GROMACS .gro file of C-alpha atoms in nm:
model
  497
    1THR     CA    1 -22.987  -5.878   2.011
    2GLY     CA    2 -22.711  -6.102   1.882
    3THR     CA    3 -22.559  -6.157   2.225
    4GLY     CA    4 -22.618  -6.532   2.248
    5LYS     CA    5 -22.952  -6.557   2.428
    6THR     CA    6 -23.096  -6.796   2.168
    7VAL     CA    7 -22.785  -7.017   2.182
    8MET     CA    8 -22.822  -7.034   2.559
    9ILE     CA    9 -23.188  -7.138   2.534
   10ARG     CA   10 -23.104  -7.404   2.274
   11LYS     CA   11 -22.855  -7.556   2.516
   12LEU     CA   12 -23.122  -7.557   2.788
   13LEU     CA   13 -23.376  -7.721   2.555
   14ARG     CA   14 -23.133  -7.999   2.467
   15TRP     CA   15 -23.082  -8.063   2.836
   16ILE     CA   16 -23.461  -8.064   2.892
   17ARG     CA   17 -23.504  -8.309   2.605
   18ASP     CA   18 -23.234  -8.540   2.744
   19ARG     CA   19 -23.403  -8.536   3.086
   20GLY     CA   20 -23.736  -8.634   2.932
   21ASP     CA   21 -23.916  -8.326   3.069
   22LYS     CA   22 -24.202  -8.159   2.884
   23ALA     CA   23 -24.189  -7.794   2.782
   24VAL     CA   24 -24.423  -7.526   2.652
   25ILE     CA   25 -24.217  -7.305   2.420
   26TYR     CA   26 -24.320  -6.962   2.299
   27ASP     CA   27 -24.132  -6.962   1.969
   28LYS     CA   28 -24.150  -6.615   1.814
   29GLY     CA   29 -23.987  -6.651   1.475
   30CYS     CA   30 -24.018  -7.034   1.465
   31THR     CA   31 -23.651  -7.060   1.568
   32PHE     CA   32 -23.675  -7.363   1.794
   33VAL     CA   33 -23.921  -7.564   1.584
   34SER     CA   34 -23.665  -7.612   1.308
   35ARG     CA   35 -23.403  -7.746   1.553
   36PHE     CA   36 -23.612  -7.955   1.789
   37TYR     CA   37 -23.951  -8.048   1.641
   38ASN     CA   38 -24.023  -8.420   1.656
   39PRO     CA   39 -24.368  -8.507   1.513
   40ALA     CA   40 -24.374  -8.828   1.715
   41THR     CA   41 -24.366  -8.649   2.050
   42ASP     CA   42 -24.421  -8.277   1.991
   43TYR     CA   43 -24.715  -8.053   1.906
   44ILE     CA   44 -24.748  -7.717   1.731
   45LEU     CA   45 -25.018  -7.461   1.802
   46ASN     CA   46 -25.039  -7.213   1.515
   47PRO     CA   47 -25.351  -7.204   1.295
   48PHE     CA   48 -25.142  -7.080   1.001
   49ASP     CA   49 -24.917  -7.388   1.017
   50GLU     CA   50 -25.026  -7.711   0.845
   51ARG     CA   51 -24.892  -7.914   1.139
   52SER     CA   52 -25.106  -7.734   1.398
   53VAL     CA   53 -25.322  -7.936   1.633
   54ASN     CA   54 -25.699  -7.890   1.645
   55TRP     CA   55 -25.765  -7.668   1.946
   56SER     CA   56 -26.076  -7.483   2.055
   57ILE     CA   57 -26.169  -7.301   2.375
   58TRP     CA   58 -26.418  -7.576   2.469
   59ASN     CA   59 -26.136  -7.831   2.478
   60ASP     CA   60 -25.986  -7.648   2.776
   61ALA     CA   61 -26.292  -7.531   2.967
   62ASN     CA   62 -26.545  -7.712   3.180
   63ASP     CA   63 -26.658  -7.478   3.457
   64ILE     CA   64 -26.751  -7.112   3.431
   65SER     CA   65 -26.420  -7.026   3.603
   66ASP     CA   66 -26.232  -7.189   3.314
   67TYR     CA   67 -26.405  -6.961   3.066
   68GLU     CA   68 -26.332  -6.662   3.289
   69ASN     CA   69 -25.961  -6.751   3.288
   70LEU     CA   70 -25.961  -6.781   2.909
   71ALA     CA   71 -26.138  -6.446   2.874
   72ALA     CA   72 -25.892  -6.274   3.111
   73ALA     CA   73 -25.599  -6.384   2.893
   74LEU     CA   74 -25.771  -6.318   2.561
   75VAL     CA   75 -25.892  -5.968   2.657
   76PRO     CA   76 -25.616  -5.822   2.878
   77HIS     CA   77 -25.612  -5.506   3.084
   78THR     CA   78 -25.391  -5.255   2.904
   79GLY     CA   79 -25.291  -4.898   2.979
   80ASN     CA   80 -25.477  -4.686   3.233
   81GLY     CA   81 -25.814  -4.668   3.059
   82ASP     CA   82 -26.157  -4.732   3.202
   83PRO     CA   83 -26.163  -5.101   3.304
   84PHE     CA   84 -26.539  -5.120   3.241
   85TRP     CA   85 -26.497  -5.188   2.869
   86ILE     CA   86 -26.251  -5.472   2.930
   87GLU     CA   87 -26.451  -5.631   3.212
   88ALA     CA   88 -26.773  -5.606   3.015
   89SER     CA   89 -26.611  -5.764   2.709
   90ARG     CA   90 -26.478  -6.050   2.919
   91THR     CA   91 -26.820  -6.106   3.073
   92ILE     CA   92 -26.999  -6.129   2.739
   93PHE     CA   93 -26.735  -6.365   2.598
   94THR     CA   94 -26.745  -6.585   2.910
   95ASN     CA   95 -27.123  -6.611   2.927
   96THR     CA   96 -27.165  -6.676   2.554
   97ALA     CA   97 -26.898  -6.947   2.535
   98TYR     CA   98 -27.024  -7.114   2.853
   99LYS     CA   99 -27.387  -7.103   2.740
  100MET     CA  100 -27.286  -7.262   2.408
  101ALA     CA  101 -27.130  -7.553   2.599
  102GLN     CA  102 -27.462  -7.608   2.776
  103ASP     CA  103 -27.696  -7.617   2.477
  104ASN     CA  104 -27.729  -7.892   2.219
  105GLU     CA  105 -27.586  -7.697   1.927
  106PRO     CA  106 -27.231  -7.747   1.791
  107CYS     CA  107 -26.957  -7.556   1.971
  108THR     CA  108 -26.764  -7.387   1.690
  109MET     CA  109 -26.567  -7.066   1.659
  110GLU     CA  110 -26.793  -6.960   1.370
  111ARG     CA  111 -27.105  -6.991   1.583
  112LEU     CA  112 -26.945  -6.808   1.876
  113LEU     CA  113 -26.841  -6.516   1.656
  114GLU     CA  114 -27.181  -6.514   1.484
  115LEU     CA  115 -27.365  -6.496   1.816
  116ILE     CA  116 -27.151  -6.214   1.951
  117LEU     CA  117 -27.111  -6.009   1.634
  118LYS     CA  118 -27.391  -6.090   1.391
  119ALA     CA  119 -27.694  -6.166   1.603
  120PRO     CA  120 -27.923  -5.866   1.673
  121LEU     CA  121 -27.898  -5.730   2.026
  122SER     CA  122 -28.243  -5.865   2.102
  123THR     CA  123 -28.135  -6.216   1.999
  124LEU     CA  124 -27.810  -6.201   2.195
  125ALA     CA  125 -27.990  -6.059   2.499
  126ALA     CA  126 -28.244  -6.342   2.485
  127TYR     CA  127 -27.964  -6.601   2.452
  128LEU     CA  128 -27.779  -6.456   2.752
  129ASP     CA  129 -28.091  -6.402   2.959
  130GLY     CA  130 -28.027  -6.483   3.323
  131THR     CA  131 -27.651  -6.418   3.303
  132GLU     CA  132 -27.440  -6.119   3.409
  133SER     CA  133 -27.434  -6.008   3.045
  134THR     CA  134 -27.807  -5.940   3.012
  135SER     CA  135 -27.784  -5.569   3.093
  136LEU     CA  136 -27.468  -5.527   2.885
  137VAL     CA  137 -27.642  -5.629   2.561
  138SER     CA  138 -27.977  -5.470   2.630
  139GLU     CA  139 -28.140  -5.274   2.348
  140LYS     CA  140 -28.206  -4.999   2.601
  141SER     CA  141 -27.831  -4.923   2.608
  142GLN     CA  142 -27.755  -4.980   2.241
  143LYS     CA  143 -27.452  -4.750   2.216
  144THR     CA  144 -27.292  -4.907   2.521
  145ALA     CA  145 -27.351  -5.256   2.382
  146ILE     CA  146 -27.200  -5.163   2.045
  147SER     CA  147 -26.899  -5.006   2.216
  148ILE     CA  148 -26.842  -5.322   2.419
  149LYS     CA  149 -26.864  -5.524   2.099
  150SER     CA  150 -26.604  -5.292   1.948
  151VAL     CA  151 -26.355  -5.378   2.223
  152LEU     CA  152 -26.439  -5.748   2.213
  153ALA     CA  153 -26.405  -5.763   1.835
  154ALA     CA  154 -26.047  -5.634   1.858
  155TYR     CA  155 -25.942  -5.944   2.051
  156ILE     CA  156 -26.172  -6.228   1.951
  157LYS     CA  157 -26.098  -6.170   1.582
  158SER     CA  158 -25.793  -6.393   1.629
  159LEU     CA  159 -26.029  -6.687   1.694
  160ARG     CA  160 -26.142  -6.685   1.332
  161TYR     CA  161 -25.803  -6.819   1.226
  162MET     CA  162 -25.890  -7.150   1.396
  163GLU     CA  163 -26.149  -7.210   1.124
  164GLY     CA  164 -26.112  -7.542   0.945
  165LEU     CA  165 -25.879  -7.715   1.192
  166ASP     CA  166 -26.161  -7.952   1.281
  167LYS     CA  167 -26.232  -8.031   0.914
  168PRO     CA  168 -26.071  -8.311   0.706
  169ASP     CA  169 -25.748  -8.211   0.533
  170GLU     CA  170 -25.668  -8.272   0.165
  171ASN     CA  171 -25.594  -8.637   0.251
  172GLY     CA  172 -25.925  -8.682   0.430
  173GLN     CA  173 -25.759  -8.691   0.771
  174VAL     CA  174 -25.923  -8.517   1.066
  175ARG     CA  175 -25.701  -8.372   1.336
  176PRO     CA  176 -25.794  -8.508   1.679
  177ALA     CA  177 -25.909  -8.252   1.933
  178PHE     CA  178 -25.621  -8.120   2.144
  179SER     CA  179 -25.642  -7.995   2.502
  180ILE     CA  180 -25.358  -7.804   2.668
  181ASN     CA  181 -25.489  -7.907   3.010
  182ASN     CA  182 -25.491  -8.275   2.921
  183TRP     CA  183 -25.142  -8.253   2.769
  184VAL     CA  184 -25.001  -8.088   3.082
  185GLN     CA  185 -25.169  -8.337   3.315
  186ASP     CA  186 -25.073  -8.647   3.117
  187ASP     CA  187 -24.752  -8.784   3.269
  188ASP     CA  188 -24.696  -9.002   2.962
  189GLU     CA  189 -24.648  -8.693   2.745
  190LYS     CA  190 -24.278  -8.606   2.737
  191GLY     CA  191 -24.250  -8.378   2.435
  192PHE     CA  192 -24.260  -8.009   2.356
  193LEU     CA  193 -24.560  -7.787   2.280
  194TYR     CA  194 -24.462  -7.502   2.046
  195LEU     CA  195 -24.665  -7.180   2.036
  196THR     CA  196 -24.525  -7.031   1.718
  197SER     CA  197 -24.557  -6.717   1.509
  198ASN     CA  198 -24.351  -6.533   1.252
  199ALA     CA  199 -24.324  -6.163   1.177
  200GLN     CA  200 -24.615  -6.167   0.932
  201GLN     CA  201 -24.855  -6.344   1.169
  202HIS     CA  202 -24.745  -6.227   1.511
  203THR     CA  203 -24.988  -5.939   1.558
  204SER     CA  204 -25.280  -6.162   1.457
  205LEU     CA  205 -25.176  -6.446   1.688
  206ARG     CA  206 -25.074  -6.237   1.988
  207PRO     CA  207 -25.406  -6.276   2.178
  208LEU     CA  208 -25.418  -6.650   2.107
  209ILE     CA  209 -25.060  -6.721   2.220
  210SER     CA  210 -25.115  -6.517   2.536
  211MET     CA  211 -25.427  -6.723   2.610
  212TRP     CA  212 -25.248  -7.054   2.542
  213LEU     CA  213 -24.960  -6.966   2.774
  214SER     CA  214 -25.199  -6.863   3.047
  215THR     CA  215 -25.393  -7.188   3.004
  216ALA     CA  216 -25.074  -7.395   3.036
  217SER     CA  217 -24.975  -7.207   3.352
  218THR     CA  218 -25.317  -7.258   3.508
  219ALA     CA  219 -25.303  -7.628   3.419
  220ILE     CA  220 -24.969  -7.666   3.603
  221LEU     CA  221 -25.112  -7.498   3.912
  222SER     CA  222 -25.395  -7.752   3.914
  223LEU     CA  223 -25.149  -8.043   3.951
  224ASP     CA  224 -25.066  -8.205   4.281
  225GLU     CA  225 -24.749  -8.083   4.448
  226ASN     CA  226 -24.450  -8.284   4.330
  227PRO     CA  227 -24.087  -8.174   4.392
  228ASP     CA  228 -23.959  -8.418   4.128
  229ARG     CA  229 -24.182  -8.303   3.840
  230ARG     CA  230 -24.046  -8.058   3.584
  231ILE     CA  231 -24.268  -7.880   3.330
  232TRP     CA  232 -24.091  -7.592   3.160
  233ILE     CA  233 -24.248  -7.271   3.031
  234ILE     CA  234 -24.001  -7.107   2.792
  235THR     CA  235 -24.103  -6.748   2.716
  236ASP     CA  236 -23.827  -6.567   2.533
  237GLU     CA  237 -23.935  -6.215   2.434
  238LEU     CA  238 -24.224  -6.220   2.681
  239PRO     CA  239 -24.299  -5.845   2.638
  240SER     CA  240 -24.400  -5.915   2.277
  241LEU     CA  241 -24.721  -6.076   2.411
  242HIS     CA  242 -25.019  -5.932   2.594
  243GLN     CA  243 -25.004  -5.908   2.969
  244LEU     CA  244 -25.058  -6.256   3.113
  245PRO     CA  245 -25.307  -6.240   3.401
  246ASP     CA  246 -25.171  -6.311   3.751
  247LEU     CA  247 -24.823  -6.397   3.621
  248ALA     CA  248 -24.656  -6.277   3.941
  249SER     CA  249 -24.867  -6.504   4.161
  250THR     CA  250 -24.813  -6.790   3.915
  251LEU     CA  251 -24.436  -6.755   3.942
  252ALA     CA  252 -24.466  -6.758   4.321
  253GLU     CA  253 -24.674  -7.077   4.330
  254VAL     CA  254 -24.576  -7.281   4.024
  255ARG     CA  255 -24.247  -7.423   4.159
  256LYS     CA  256 -24.407  -7.656   4.413
  257HIS     CA  257 -24.623  -7.804   4.137
  258GLY     CA  258 -24.318  -7.876   3.921
  259GLY     CA  259 -24.335  -7.569   3.697
  260CYS     CA  260 -24.017  -7.396   3.581
  261TYR     CA  261 -24.032  -7.058   3.409
  262LEU     CA  262 -23.773  -6.904   3.179
  263ILE     CA  263 -23.847  -6.540   3.099
  264GLY     CA  264 -23.634  -6.359   2.845
  265PHE     CA  265 -23.642  -5.997   2.733
  266GLN     CA  266 -23.406  -5.758   2.558
  267SER     CA  267 -23.523  -5.450   2.743
  268TYR     CA  268 -23.644  -5.423   3.099
  269ALA     CA  269 -23.823  -5.102   3.001
  270GLN     CA  270 -24.045  -5.304   2.761
  271PHE     CA  271 -24.124  -5.547   3.043
  272VAL     CA  272 -24.223  -5.257   3.269
  273LYS     CA  273 -24.437  -5.104   2.993
  274ILE     CA  274 -24.648  -5.421   2.966
  275TYR     CA  275 -24.676  -5.517   3.334
  276GLY     CA  276 -24.611  -5.194   3.523
  277GLN     CA  277 -24.319  -5.113   3.750
  278HIS     CA  278 -24.445  -5.285   4.065
  279ALA     CA  279 -24.547  -5.613   3.897
  280ALA     CA  280 -24.228  -5.621   3.685
  281ASP     CA  281 -24.006  -5.578   3.992
  282GLU     CA  282 -24.205  -5.841   4.180
  283MET     CA  283 -24.165  -6.097   3.901
  284VAL     CA  284 -23.794  -6.035   3.857
  285ASP     CA  285 -23.750  -6.085   4.234
  286LEU     CA  286 -23.905  -6.433   4.196
  287LEU     CA  287 -23.649  -6.545   3.934
  288ASN     CA  288 -23.360  -6.704   4.125
  289THR     CA  289 -23.124  -6.790   3.838
  290ARG     CA  290 -23.027  -6.501   3.613
  291PHE     CA  291 -22.818  -6.460   3.301
  292TYR     CA  292 -22.703  -6.112   3.200
  293THR     CA  293 -22.577  -6.069   2.846
  294ARG     CA  294 -22.440  -5.754   2.688
  295ASN     CA  295 -22.661  -5.449   2.692
  296PRO     CA  296 -22.552  -5.124   2.527
  297SER     CA  297 -22.781  -4.915   2.750
  298HIS     CA  298 -22.604  -4.777   3.056
  299ALA     CA  299 -22.933  -4.762   3.249
  300MET     CA  300 -23.002  -5.130   3.180
  301ALA     CA  301 -22.639  -5.225   3.247
  302LYS     CA  302 -22.659  -5.034   3.577
  303LYS     CA  303 -22.971  -5.226   3.678
  304SER     CA  304 -22.802  -5.557   3.587
  305SER     CA  305 -22.499  -5.452   3.790
  306ASP     CA  306 -22.720  -5.370   4.089
  307ASP     CA  307 -22.892  -5.710   4.059
  308LEU     CA  308 -22.558  -5.890   4.060
  309GLY     CA  309 -22.484  -5.737   4.397
  310GLU     CA  310 -22.186  -5.585   4.568
  311GLN     CA  311 -21.857  -5.705   4.708
  312GLU     CA  312 -21.648  -5.589   5.000
  313LEU     CA  313 -21.281  -5.525   4.939
  314GLU     CA  314 -21.014  -5.462   5.199
  315ILE     CA  315 -20.748  -5.230   5.067
  316SER     CA  316 -20.418  -5.119   5.215
  317LYS     CA  317 -20.292  -4.762   5.196
  318GLU     CA  318 -19.936  -4.650   5.250
  319GLN     CA  319 -19.862  -4.311   5.397
  320TYR     CA  320 -19.518  -4.150   5.389
  321SER     CA  321 -19.391  -3.884   5.630
  322TYR     CA  322 -19.074  -3.676   5.602
  323GLY     CA  323 -18.900  -3.440   5.839
  324ALA     CA  324 -18.579  -3.238   5.883
  325ASN     CA  325 -18.455  -3.493   6.131
  326SER     CA  326 -18.370  -3.833   5.989
  327VAL     CA  327 -18.572  -4.008   6.256
  328ARG     CA  328 -18.882  -3.824   6.141
  329ASP     CA  329 -18.903  -4.012   5.810
  330GLY     CA  330 -19.141  -4.304   5.810
  331ILE     CA  331 -19.404  -4.518   5.637
  332SER     CA  332 -19.739  -4.613   5.786
  333LEU     CA  333 -19.984  -4.874   5.658
  334GLY     CA  334 -20.360  -4.841   5.692
  335HIS     CA  335 -20.641  -5.080   5.609
  336GLN     CA  336 -20.982  -4.980   5.477
  337THR     CA  337 -21.290  -5.181   5.379
  338ILE     CA  338 -21.481  -5.052   5.077
  339THR     CA  339 -21.795  -5.170   4.898
  340ARG     CA  340 -21.820  -5.171   4.518
  341PRO     CA  341 -22.035  -5.346   4.257
  342ALA     CA  342 -21.943  -5.709   4.199
  343VAL     CA  343 -21.965  -5.634   3.827
  344LEU     CA  344 -21.937  -5.280   3.696
  345PRO     CA  345 -22.195  -5.154   3.442
  346SER     CA  346 -21.913  -5.099   3.196
  347GLU     CA  347 -21.817  -5.467   3.222
  348ILE     CA  348 -22.170  -5.566   3.122
  349MET     CA  349 -22.178  -5.318   2.835
  350GLN     CA  350 -21.848  -5.457   2.702
  351LEU     CA  351 -21.932  -5.828   2.707
  352ASP     CA  352 -21.854  -6.018   2.389
  353ASP     CA  353 -22.105  -6.228   2.199
  354LEU     CA  354 -22.182  -6.559   2.376
  355GLN     CA  355 -22.063  -6.418   2.708
  356CYS     CA  356 -22.278  -6.350   3.013
  357TRP     CA  357 -22.268  -6.305   3.386
  358LEU     CA  358 -22.449  -6.573   3.585
  359ARG     CA  359 -22.604  -6.549   3.930
  360VAL     CA  360 -22.757  -6.860   4.083
  361PHE     CA  361 -22.952  -6.917   4.401
  362GLY     CA  362 -22.748  -7.000   4.708
  363ASN     CA  363 -22.400  -6.923   4.838
  364TYR     CA  364 -22.225  -6.931   4.503
  365PRO     CA  365 -22.007  -6.663   4.345
  366ILE     CA  366 -22.104  -6.449   4.050
  367THR     CA  367 -21.963  -6.625   3.742
  368LYS     CA  368 -21.867  -6.506   3.399
  369LEU     CA  369 -21.960  -6.764   3.134
  370LYS     CA  370 -21.861  -6.804   2.772
  371PHE     CA  371 -22.075  -7.028   2.552
  372LYS     CA  372 -21.950  -7.226   2.259
  373PHE     CA  373 -22.152  -7.160   1.947
  374ASP     CA  374 -22.301  -7.483   1.818
  375ASP     CA  375 -22.480  -7.444   1.487
  376MET     CA  376 -22.751  -7.706   1.530
  377PRO     CA  377 -22.872  -7.843   1.196
  378ALA     CA  378 -23.237  -7.795   1.105
  379ILE     CA  379 -23.433  -8.118   1.140
  380ALA     CA  380 -23.776  -7.976   1.044
  381ARG     CA  381 -23.923  -7.687   0.852
  382SER     CA  382 -23.971  -7.382   1.067
  383PHE     CA  383 -24.311  -7.316   0.911
  384GLU     CA  384 -24.546  -7.503   0.677
  385LYS     CA  385 -24.824  -7.283   0.546
  386ARG     CA  386 -25.174  -7.417   0.591
  387HIS     CA  387 -25.396  -7.375   0.287
  388TYR     CA  388 -25.764  -7.336   0.359
  389GLN     CA  389 -26.060  -7.154   0.208
  390SER     CA  390 -26.264  -6.934   0.439
  391SER     CA  391 -26.634  -7.012   0.438
  392ASP     CA  392 -26.890  -6.754   0.325
  393GLN     CA  393 -27.005  -6.738   0.685
  394MET     CA  394 -26.656  -6.642   0.807
  395LYS     CA  395 -26.612  -6.386   0.529
  396GLU     CA  396 -26.932  -6.219   0.643
  397LEU     CA  397 -26.807  -6.225   1.002
  398ASP     CA  398 -26.484  -6.058   0.887
  399SER     CA  399 -26.683  -5.760   0.762
  400LEU     CA  400 -26.870  -5.746   1.092
  401LEU     CA  401 -26.540  -5.739   1.281
  402THR     CA  402 -26.443  -5.431   1.082
  403HIS     CA  403 -26.786  -5.285   1.150
  404TYR     CA  404 -26.757  -5.317   1.526
  405GLN     CA  405 -26.390  -5.218   1.544
  406LEU     CA  406 -26.432  -4.901   1.341
  407GLY     CA  407 -26.799  -4.824   1.299
  408ALA     CA  408 -26.873  -4.795   1.670
  409LEU     CA  409 -26.617  -4.517   1.712
  410THR     CA  410 -26.813  -4.280   1.489
  411ALA     CA  411 -27.129  -4.307   1.699
  412LEU     CA  412 -26.975  -4.207   2.031
  413PRO     CA  413 -26.909  -3.872   2.198
  414GLU     CA  414 -26.548  -3.754   2.194
  415LYS     CA  415 -26.460  -3.873   2.547
  416ASP     CA  416 -26.588  -4.228   2.500
  417ARG     CA  417 -26.447  -4.238   2.148
  418GLN     CA  418 -26.095  -4.159   2.277
  419ALA     CA  419 -26.126  -4.426   2.546
  420LEU     CA  420 -26.205  -4.689   2.284
  421LEU     CA  421 -25.929  -4.560   2.058
  422ASP     CA  422 -25.680  -4.612   2.342
  423ILE     CA  423 -25.801  -4.968   2.400
  424HIS     CA  424 -25.767  -5.054   2.031
  425LYS     CA  425 -25.416  -4.908   2.020
  426ASN     CA  426 -25.317  -5.103   2.330
  427GLN     CA  427 -25.371  -5.428   2.140
  428PHE     CA  428 -25.025  -5.355   2.001
  429GLU     CA  429 -24.861  -5.246   2.326
  430GLY     CA  430 -24.486  -5.275   2.287
  431ASP     CA  431 -24.508  -5.237   1.907
  432GLU     CA  432 -24.508  -4.863   1.839
  433ASP     CA  433 -24.525  -4.898   1.460
  434SER     CA  434 -24.841  -5.110   1.479
  435GLN     CA  435 -24.992  -4.874   1.737
  436GLN     CA  436 -24.936  -4.577   1.507
  437GLU     CA  437 -25.079  -4.766   1.208
  438GLU     CA  438 -25.392  -4.861   1.405
  439GLU     CA  439 -25.446  -4.505   1.528
  440THR     CA  440 -25.406  -4.365   1.176
  441ARG     CA  441 -25.653  -4.620   1.037
  442MET     CA  442 -25.916  -4.538   1.300
  443GLN     CA  443 -25.873  -4.163   1.279
  444LYS     CA  444 -25.918  -4.187   0.902
  445THR     CA  445 -26.242  -4.381   0.954
  446ILE     CA  446 -26.372  -4.111   1.188
  447SER     CA  447 -26.267  -3.834   0.949
  448ASP     CA  448 -26.433  -4.010   0.654
  449LYS     CA  449 -26.750  -4.060   0.854
  450GLU     CA  450 -26.767  -3.693   0.956
  451GLN     CA  451 -26.700  -3.584   0.597
  452ASN     CA  452 -26.973  -3.811   0.466
  453ASP     CA  453 -27.211  -3.682   0.733
  454ASP     CA  454 -27.146  -3.326   0.611
  455GLN     CA  455 -27.222  -3.440   0.257
  456ASP     CA  456 -27.545  -3.603   0.374
  457ILE     CA  457 -27.649  -3.277   0.543
  458GLU     CA  458 -27.579  -3.082   0.226
  459LYS     CA  459 -27.774  -3.340   0.024
  460GLN     CA  460 -28.071  -3.305   0.259
  461LYS     CA  461 -28.065  -2.926   0.230
  462GLN     CA  462 -28.073  -2.950  -0.148
  463ARG     CA  463 -28.362  -3.197  -0.136
  464GLU     CA  464 -28.563  -2.969   0.096
  465ASP     CA  465 -28.498  -2.671  -0.128
  466ILE     CA  466 -28.628  -2.856  -0.433
  467GLU     CA  467 -28.932  -2.989  -0.249
  468MET     CA  468 -29.019  -2.637  -0.132
  469ARG     CA  469 -29.012  -2.523  -0.493
  470ALA     CA  470 -29.191  -2.832  -0.620
  471GLN     CA  471 -29.522  -2.650  -0.644
  472LEU     CA  472 -29.367  -2.420  -0.906
  473ALA     CA  473 -29.239  -2.708  -1.116
  474THR     CA  474 -29.392  -3.000  -1.289
  475PRO     CA  475 -29.393  -3.335  -1.107
  476ASP     CA  476 -29.157  -3.479  -1.366
  477HIS     CA  477 -28.914  -3.192  -1.321
  478THR     CA  478 -28.913  -3.234  -0.942
  479GLU     CA  479 -28.854  -3.608  -0.962
  480GLN     CA  480 -28.566  -3.559  -1.208
  481ALA     CA  481 -28.401  -3.296  -0.983
  482LEU     CA  482 -28.412  -3.523  -0.680
  483HIS     CA  483 -28.269  -3.807  -0.888
  484ASP     CA  484 -27.982  -3.582  -1.004
  485ILE     CA  485 -27.891  -3.490  -0.645
  486ASP     CA  486 -27.888  -3.853  -0.533
  487ASN     CA  487 -27.648  -3.938  -0.813
  488THR     CA  488 -27.412  -3.638  -0.795
  489VAL     CA  489 -27.351  -3.613  -0.421
  490ILE     CA  490 -27.108  -3.876  -0.290
  491ASP     CA  491 -27.280  -4.132  -0.069
  492ALA     CA  492 -27.140  -4.213   0.277
  493ALA     CA  493 -26.900  -4.503   0.252
  494ASP     CA  494 -26.908  -4.594   0.620
  495ILE     CA  495 -27.098  -4.881   0.769
  496GLU     CA  496 -27.403  -4.742   0.943
  497LEU     CA  497 -27.470  -4.847   1.301
   0.00000   0.00000   0.00000
């Protein structure tokens, strides 16, 4: 951090703007919005921002394959857990959203969440009858269905933040529907599309931003080949998002369609943690132009040094010989070719701010660059909070999201419970603090449930004891004793499945 990466990207964005190219910018921290946002040409996607466009999944999906692509980005594979839960969650989401597009009812986020989370299993099974999801939501496998809903709830909860974007604002204006696909494919569009978040919102928006970036990439791949087209995907701090599906193959194919990717990260280890060693190495190999700024880690500096390559040096060595006879004294010269890193790891570790090593494609030398800091003035607010009131329907759905995220864990055997715990934690992959917070929250829920179950058992024992002795007491006395137990033993606070 603080090495000049943001300054470098700002210079690139000014050049992109001057060329008239379009760009999709992942703006974590709303840094670039304040310097570049032009409401006449640019768009913002962030449901917490008043300036956000009105987007929904149905704006960017027509065929079943489109919904499958959206589901793959929204519900990513994480860690080494059982892929069944992820694949099943994707299938239910895909089939439900696609079926909604086919019926005559309104396609809204509220209705999608209500169908998946609120509708009884029998209702959802009937709605999805004839699809791959039928067996997944069958009442015959209730625990499995609830567990799948638990995984799905962890990711689709971000969709609820889109509520109200299709409603009139305080001035009575309705935002027009926005499609990422249409924006990418429209050659008349020359502006920037910002996918923004700040520290407070980032965890909530992470699944959405990952899905939007994936949608933009897929849209570029659908374009005709054009060597003169340039559509930029700027993804600084890429490891802070979920794993984007098929990113390696996208990088390999996108160039001929006019796509240009910029991927930035502070730590290669974070990149590997999200994508795995093989995929991370494959993607880095596909990036031809590379900037290496200062890194205090010797391991990372060593990797950067290895990537910058080696150089051959021819050195001369003098050897002296002496003897008792004057004619024995002499000097000999020898030549030796050695190979050494073009840039030593220590040289990378000692770079100043706004300095970097540059390697470009082709027969060009490794170059050391120094950027001039240009403090661009802010031309727009980095963030404008959107004020909206959640509907009663969405508030009820919020409680159901909690139910399926936490309640399902208490109904499962230990092995399955741990598998779901791992999936929930992996929502925050790359953010150890959030992972720990999520695990603590869920373990507390399980502990509370088990404690309340013990209390219920004790309550039942007391009730049975009183009922067994009821014949020795008056009816009024028995009724009063049972009433006292019900009001003195703490009731279970958990949501029952």
